[in-house]
């Protein structure tokens, strides 16, 4: 396996080049800022939540390919999910990043991040926007990956 | 091209390692240098032959440890051409040394309204201690700006100097840009205004001869681990009269002569500043590292590293979309770059997959990153054990980054 198969899979590179939902959400109900001070990855995550369901999600900022692709895919996954479902998805996704991928737990398109666990220094890249989303849902303005 | 690495590469056991299936190309010496066998042996000798405390024992092992520890101090004195061994304080590193000056000399001598001049290219460890002191004591920080090519604006520096300037704390060679600053001029002009000067020599000590008497600097700090020595050991040089007036920063161990609950009598320098059991093996290892450097000689080290720097610069400039940050005419062998459209951390990961170890990040110089409008850079730092083949491997790996990412 080389790094293109494990970490920089084609889908991740494609989302890095053309991130979906890469914009400010003017009518967001929840916003949080995620910053990884070690590498400078820096994103705002915006959510519009109505009746406990995420209606829209977007992000902006800058960072590495892993962080940007992860943030972008996250916004696609969140749409239509309840807050509880969003948090549960984050837990499963984080589990995949920090432990060896459990292929029985199919995370759909997010499975492209199943190689990240081999690169522990990149876990924070892949999870930064998710931490920001989690903070936003808790009413916090900033997120930490620590 | 010198044949330096042919002679020295075999001294570094780690160079036999393969990383991700490739022979290691280590280009992260600006973060920490690899260790030659002689330094590893020196550290092992301390723990294997005389693992005792220094200065206070009456037994043979303690005498041997003391002799080795103080011998290393003498080696450092000679290395810096300090007038006296008492001017050499062992610290935990450059950061420890700068903090010692800030907490001891700075706390004693600086008063509200006084000014401390730094440059925009300082490492955080030469910013944060002064910012903390400024906030605590009502001092003012003034910053020498950096030109687009990575040189200091010396005219702006001269304009910052004034009657309230008490300290100029300046890096000799930038760990991000590689720029070698004209510290002789800076020291002379600072002294003309009555200011003291601290030189952060963390990046220059391994490749440029330092003569503290010729420089006439008041303080100079460097780290052992960037000079092929152990981690956790470093040096503060300070003029004897300054050390004599400086109060201790930390209490305990060798820094006292006598203690009662009514009165404490402090030891003389340098012991006054070496509280607790010191890093004995670290100091001995640093002494051996200095001997190793001097055996090779600064002329050979400088020439070899400059040859590599020039070759790497030329190789990266040939690649479309690569921008080198820091193009001052006088540089140590540090090459910071960004690849258009690629975050440096992605560059670092892909280079690592090719067995090429570089640093990617802000290099603890966030103000400098802001100055150049980048969140991070990739940084290749060359040393005595690198080769022209390493330069080719770097360039080839950078092309692979572009193949994958763009």
mmCIF file of N, CA, C and O in Angstrom, chain A residues 89-143:
data_model
loop_
_atom_site.group_PDB
_atom_site.id
_atom_site.type_symbol
_atom_site.label_atom_id
_atom_site.label_comp_id
_atom_site.label_asym_id
_atom_site.label_seq_id
_atom_site.Cartn_x
_atom_site.Cartn_y
_atom_site.Cartn_z
ATOM 1 N N UNK A 89 -22.810 9.929 14.609
ATOM 2 C CA UNK A 89 -21.967 9.764 13.425
ATOM 3 C C UNK A 89 -20.536 10.216 13.725
ATOM 4 O O UNK A 89 -19.562 9.559 13.327
ATOM 5 N N UNK A 90 -20.414 11.329 14.430
ATOM 6 C CA UNK A 90 -19.086 11.823 14.808
ATOM 7 C C UNK A 90 -18.356 10.782 15.646
ATOM 8 O O UNK A 90 -17.166 10.501 15.432
ATOM 9 N N UNK A 91 -19.076 10.185 16.566
ATOM 10 C CA UNK A 91 -18.453 9.171 17.432
ATOM 11 C C UNK A 91 -17.950 7.987 16.603
ATOM 12 O O UNK A 91 -16.831 7.497 16.815
ATOM 13 N N UNK A 92 -18.771 7.529 15.646
ATOM 14 C CA UNK A 92 -18.358 6.397 14.807
ATOM 15 C C UNK A 92 -17.183 6.790 13.915
ATOM 16 O O UNK A 92 -16.234 6.033 13.731
ATOM 17 N N UNK A 93 -17.267 8.010 13.363
ATOM 18 C CA UNK A 93 -16.201 8.487 12.481
ATOM 19 C C UNK A 93 -14.890 8.626 13.253
ATOM 20 O O UNK A 93 -13.819 8.196 12.798
ATOM 21 N N UNK A 94 -14.976 9.197 14.448
ATOM 22 C CA UNK A 94 -13.776 9.378 15.261
ATOM 23 C C UNK A 94 -13.184 8.032 15.645
ATOM 24 O O UNK A 94 -11.953 7.864 15.679
ATOM 25 N N UNK A 95 -14.066 7.098 15.898
ATOM 26 C CA UNK A 95 -13.602 5.742 16.199
ATOM 27 C C UNK A 95 -12.831 5.151 15.033
ATOM 28 O O UNK A 95 -11.799 4.494 15.211
ATOM 29 N N UNK A 96 -13.308 5.413 13.822
ATOM 30 C CA UNK A 96 -12.621 4.895 12.641
ATOM 31 C C UNK A 96 -11.256 5.563 12.481
ATOM 32 O O UNK A 96 -10.279 4.924 12.070
ATOM 33 N N UNK A 97 -11.163 6.851 12.841
ATOM 34 C CA UNK A 97 -9.897 7.573 12.678
ATOM 35 C C UNK A 97 -8.849 7.139 13.684
ATOM 36 O O UNK A 97 -7.647 7.151 13.392
ATOM 37 N N UNK A 98 -9.314 6.784 14.861
ATOM 38 C CA UNK A 98 -8.353 6.541 15.931
ATOM 39 C C UNK A 98 -8.070 5.068 16.146
ATOM 40 O O UNK A 98 -7.091 4.723 16.802
ATOM 41 N N UNK A 99 -8.930 4.220 15.613
ATOM 42 C CA UNK A 99 -8.682 2.791 15.717
ATOM 43 C C UNK A 99 -8.720 2.214 14.314
ATOM 44 O O UNK A 99 -9.125 2.890 13.376
ATOM 45 N N UNK A 100 -8.321 1.014 14.200
ATOM 46 C CA UNK A 100 -8.337 0.413 12.875
ATOM 47 C C UNK A 100 -9.771 0.368 12.354
ATOM 48 O O UNK A 100 -10.709 0.075 13.087
ATOM 49 N N UNK A 101 -9.912 0.678 11.070
ATOM 50 C CA UNK A 101 -11.254 0.754 10.500
ATOM 51 C C UNK A 101 -12.028 -0.531 10.736
ATOM 52 O O UNK A 101 -11.523 -1.621 10.519
ATOM 53 N N UNK A 102 -13.246 -0.354 11.206
ATOM 54 C CA UNK A 102 -14.127 -1.504 11.367
ATOM 55 C C UNK A 102 -15.049 -1.544 10.152
ATOM 56 O O UNK A 102 -15.992 -0.775 10.032
ATOM 57 N N UNK A 103 -14.730 -2.415 9.206
ATOM 58 C CA UNK A 103 -15.448 -2.397 7.942
ATOM 59 C C UNK A 103 -16.896 -2.861 8.084
ATOM 60 O O UNK A 103 -17.713 -2.659 7.196
ATOM 61 N N UNK A 104 -17.215 -3.491 9.235
ATOM 62 C CA UNK A 104 -18.599 -3.880 9.441
ATOM 63 C C UNK A 104 -19.457 -2.646 9.755
ATOM 64 O O UNK A 104 -20.665 -2.677 9.651
ATOM 65 N N UNK A 105 -18.802 -1.554 10.117
ATOM 66 C CA UNK A 105 -19.518 -0.324 10.426
ATOM 67 C C UNK A 105 -19.381 0.602 9.219
ATOM 68 O O UNK A 105 -18.519 1.459 9.176
ATOM 69 N N UNK A 106 -20.238 0.384 8.247
ATOM 70 C CA UNK A 106 -20.093 1.098 6.983
ATOM 71 C C UNK A 106 -20.466 2.571 7.145
ATOM 72 O O UNK A 106 -21.598 2.895 7.502
ATOM 73 N N UNK A 107 -19.502 3.426 6.880
ATOM 74 C CA UNK A 107 -19.744 4.858 6.979
ATOM 75 C C UNK A 107 -19.884 5.505 5.604
ATOM 76 O O UNK A 107 -19.691 6.712 5.459
ATOM 77 N N UNK A 108 -20.177 4.700 4.616
ATOM 78 C CA UNK A 108 -20.426 5.254 3.293
ATOM 79 C C UNK A 108 -19.206 5.968 2.746
ATOM 80 O O UNK A 108 -18.101 5.462 2.813
ATOM 81 N N UNK A 109 -19.445 7.169 2.228
ATOM 82 C CA UNK A 109 -18.330 7.894 1.597
ATOM 83 C C UNK A 109 -17.228 8.228 2.588
ATOM 84 O O UNK A 109 -16.085 8.443 2.214
ATOM 85 N N UNK A 110 -17.589 8.292 3.880
ATOM 86 C CA UNK A 110 -16.576 8.605 4.900
ATOM 87 C C UNK A 110 -15.537 7.488 5.032
ATOM 88 O O UNK A 110 -14.488 7.676 5.634
ATOM 89 N N UNK A 111 -15.838 6.339 4.459
ATOM 90 C CA UNK A 111 -14.871 5.235 4.530
ATOM 91 C C UNK A 111 -13.545 5.577 3.846
ATOM 92 O O UNK A 111 -12.542 4.910 4.082
ATOM 93 N N UNK A 112 -13.531 6.620 3.011
ATOM 94 C CA UNK A 112 -12.261 6.985 2.372
ATOM 95 C C UNK A 112 -11.232 7.443 3.409
ATOM 96 O O UNK A 112 -10.047 7.528 3.104
ATOM 97 N N UNK A 113 -11.697 7.733 4.625
ATOM 98 C CA UNK A 113 -10.764 8.137 5.681
ATOM 99 C C UNK A 113 -10.316 6.948 6.532
ATOM 100 O O UNK A 113 -9.694 7.130 7.570
ATOM 101 N N UNK A 114 -10.624 5.755 6.089
ATOM 102 C CA UNK A 114 -10.318 4.588 6.928
ATOM 103 C C UNK A 114 -8.814 4.315 7.020
ATOM 104 O O UNK A 114 -8.389 3.506 7.834
ATOM 105 N N UNK A 115 -8.001 4.984 6.194
ATOM 106 C CA UNK A 115 -6.546 4.785 6.303
ATOM 107 C C UNK A 115 -5.866 5.753 7.249
ATOM 108 O O UNK A 115 -4.669 5.632 7.534
ATOM 109 N N UNK A 116 -6.630 6.714 7.762
ATOM 110 C CA UNK A 116 -6.004 7.766 8.566
ATOM 111 C C UNK A 116 -5.399 7.221 9.859
ATOM 112 O O UNK A 116 -4.390 7.733 10.350
ATOM 113 N N UNK A 117 -5.984 6.157 10.389
ATOM 114 C CA UNK A 117 -5.486 5.637 11.670
ATOM 115 C C UNK A 117 -4.011 5.250 11.592
ATOM 116 O O UNK A 117 -3.304 5.227 12.611
ATOM 117 N N UNK A 118 -3.535 4.958 10.377
ATOM 118 C CA UNK A 118 -2.112 4.622 10.235
ATOM 119 C C UNK A 118 -1.219 5.860 10.331
ATOM 120 O O UNK A 118 0.001 5.743 10.379
ATOM 121 N N UNK A 119 -1.823 7.018 10.300
ATOM 122 C CA UNK A 119 -1.085 8.291 10.355
ATOM 123 C C UNK A 119 -1.603 9.104 11.534
ATOM 124 O O UNK A 119 -2.350 10.072 11.348
ATOM 125 N N UNK A 120 -1.254 8.722 12.751
ATOM 126 C CA UNK A 120 -1.873 9.355 13.927
ATOM 127 C C UNK A 120 -1.691 10.867 13.973
ATOM 128 O O UNK A 120 -2.535 11.576 14.530
ATOM 129 N N UNK A 121 -0.611 11.352 13.331
ATOM 130 C CA UNK A 121 -0.402 12.806 13.344
ATOM 131 C C UNK A 121 -1.421 13.526 12.467
ATOM 132 O O UNK A 121 -1.523 14.749 12.515
ATOM 133 N N UNK A 122 -2.178 12.759 11.663
ATOM 134 C CA UNK A 122 -3.164 13.407 10.792
ATOM 135 C C UNK A 122 -4.608 13.247 11.304
ATOM 136 O O UNK A 122 -5.537 13.724 10.659
ATOM 137 N N UNK A 123 -4.786 12.568 12.429
ATOM 138 C CA UNK A 123 -6.148 12.360 12.951
ATOM 139 C C UNK A 123 -6.817 13.698 13.248
ATOM 140 O O UNK A 123 -8.010 13.899 12.960
ATOM 141 N N UNK A 124 -6.050 14.629 13.797
ATOM 142 C CA UNK A 124 -6.641 15.935 14.127
ATOM 143 C C UNK A 124 -7.060 16.682 12.875
ATOM 144 O O UNK A 124 -8.005 17.465 12.910
ATOM 145 N N UNK A 125 -6.336 16.457 11.785
ATOM 146 C CA UNK A 125 -6.731 17.096 10.518
ATOM 147 C C UNK A 125 -8.116 16.593 10.117
ATOM 148 O O UNK A 125 -8.999 17.380 9.759
ATOM 149 N N UNK A 126 -8.272 15.289 10.165
ATOM 150 C CA UNK A 126 -9.522 14.686 9.694
ATOM 151 C C UNK A 126 -10.684 14.970 10.633
ATOM 152 O O UNK A 126 -11.844 14.898 10.222
ATOM 153 N N UNK A 127 -10.410 15.281 11.876
ATOM 154 C CA UNK A 127 -11.505 15.436 12.847
ATOM 155 C C UNK A 127 -11.787 16.885 13.236
ATOM 156 O O UNK A 127 -12.759 17.147 13.939
ATOM 157 N N UNK A 128 -10.979 17.818 12.748
ATOM 158 C CA UNK A 128 -11.116 19.203 13.221
ATOM 159 C C UNK A 128 -12.517 19.767 12.984
ATOM 160 O O UNK A 128 -13.148 20.312 13.900
ATOM 161 N N UNK A 129 -13.005 19.657 11.762
ATOM 162 C CA UNK A 129 -14.330 20.233 11.461
ATOM 163 C C UNK A 129 -15.418 19.533 12.269
ATOM 164 O O UNK A 129 -16.419 20.158 12.647
ATOM 165 N N UNK A 130 -15.237 18.262 12.518
ATOM 166 C CA UNK A 130 -16.226 17.506 13.302
ATOM 167 C C UNK A 130 -16.253 17.998 14.748
ATOM 168 O O UNK A 130 -17.329 18.109 15.349
ATOM 169 N N UNK A 131 -15.083 18.256 15.283
ATOM 170 C CA UNK A 131 -15.046 18.831 16.634
ATOM 171 C C UNK A 131 -15.746 20.194 16.646
ATOM 172 O O UNK A 131 -16.446 20.533 17.604
ATOM 173 N N UNK A 132 -15.534 20.963 15.575
ATOM 174 C CA UNK A 132 -16.189 22.277 15.502
ATOM 175 C C UNK A 132 -17.703 22.104 15.437
ATOM 176 O O UNK A 132 -18.451 22.842 16.094
ATOM 177 N N UNK A 133 -18.144 21.128 14.647
ATOM 178 C CA UNK A 133 -19.584 20.854 14.560
ATOM 179 C C UNK A 133 -20.133 20.482 15.932
ATOM 180 O O UNK A 133 -21.185 20.979 16.371
ATOM 181 N N UNK A 134 -19.414 19.623 16.618
ATOM 182 C CA UNK A 134 -19.847 19.173 17.943
ATOM 183 C C UNK A 134 -19.933 20.362 18.909
ATOM 184 O O UNK A 134 -20.887 20.481 19.683
ATOM 185 N N UNK A 135 -18.914 21.240 18.832
ATOM 186 C CA UNK A 135 -18.933 22.430 19.688
ATOM 187 C C UNK A 135 -20.109 23.324 19.347
ATOM 188 O O UNK A 135 -20.776 23.856 20.238
ATOM 189 N N UNK A 136 -20.352 23.498 18.056
ATOM 190 C CA UNK A 136 -21.460 24.367 17.636
ATOM 191 C C UNK A 136 -22.778 23.857 18.204
ATOM 192 O O UNK A 136 -23.597 24.630 18.711
ATOM 193 N N UNK A 137 -22.959 22.545 18.143
ATOM 194 C CA UNK A 137 -24.205 21.973 18.657
ATOM 195 C C UNK A 137 -24.322 22.140 20.173
ATOM 196 O O UNK A 137 -25.417 22.147 20.723
ATOM 197 N N UNK A 138 -23.171 22.271 20.834
ATOM 198 C CA UNK A 138 -23.192 22.493 22.283
ATOM 199 C C UNK A 138 -23.278 23.972 22.641
ATOM 200 O O UNK A 138 -23.211 24.336 23.816
ATOM 201 N N UNK A 139 -23.345 24.814 21.606
ATOM 202 C CA UNK A 139 -23.423 26.245 21.867
ATOM 203 C C UNK A 139 -22.089 26.883 22.165
ATOM 204 O O UNK A 139 -22.016 28.031 22.619
ATOM 205 N N UNK A 140 -20.994 26.152 21.888
ATOM 206 C CA UNK A 140 -19.663 26.723 22.117
ATOM 207 C C UNK A 140 -19.169 27.377 20.834
ATOM 208 O O UNK A 140 -19.461 26.904 19.734
ATOM 209 N N UNK A 141 -18.369 28.420 20.992
ATOM 210 C CA UNK A 141 -17.896 29.150 19.823
ATOM 211 C C UNK A 141 -16.599 28.591 19.254
ATOM 212 O O UNK A 141 -16.238 28.858 18.111
ATOM 213 N N UNK A 142 -15.868 27.867 20.072
ATOM 214 C CA UNK A 142 -14.586 27.343 19.593
ATOM 215 C C UNK A 142 -14.507 25.850 19.873
ATOM 216 O O UNK A 142 -15.177 25.325 20.771
ATOM 217 N N UNK A 143 -13.666 25.205 19.064
ATOM 218 C CA UNK A 143 -13.496 23.766 19.213
ATOM 219 C C UNK A 143 -12.035 23.452 19.447
ATOM 220 O O UNK A 143 -11.150 24.139 18.944
#
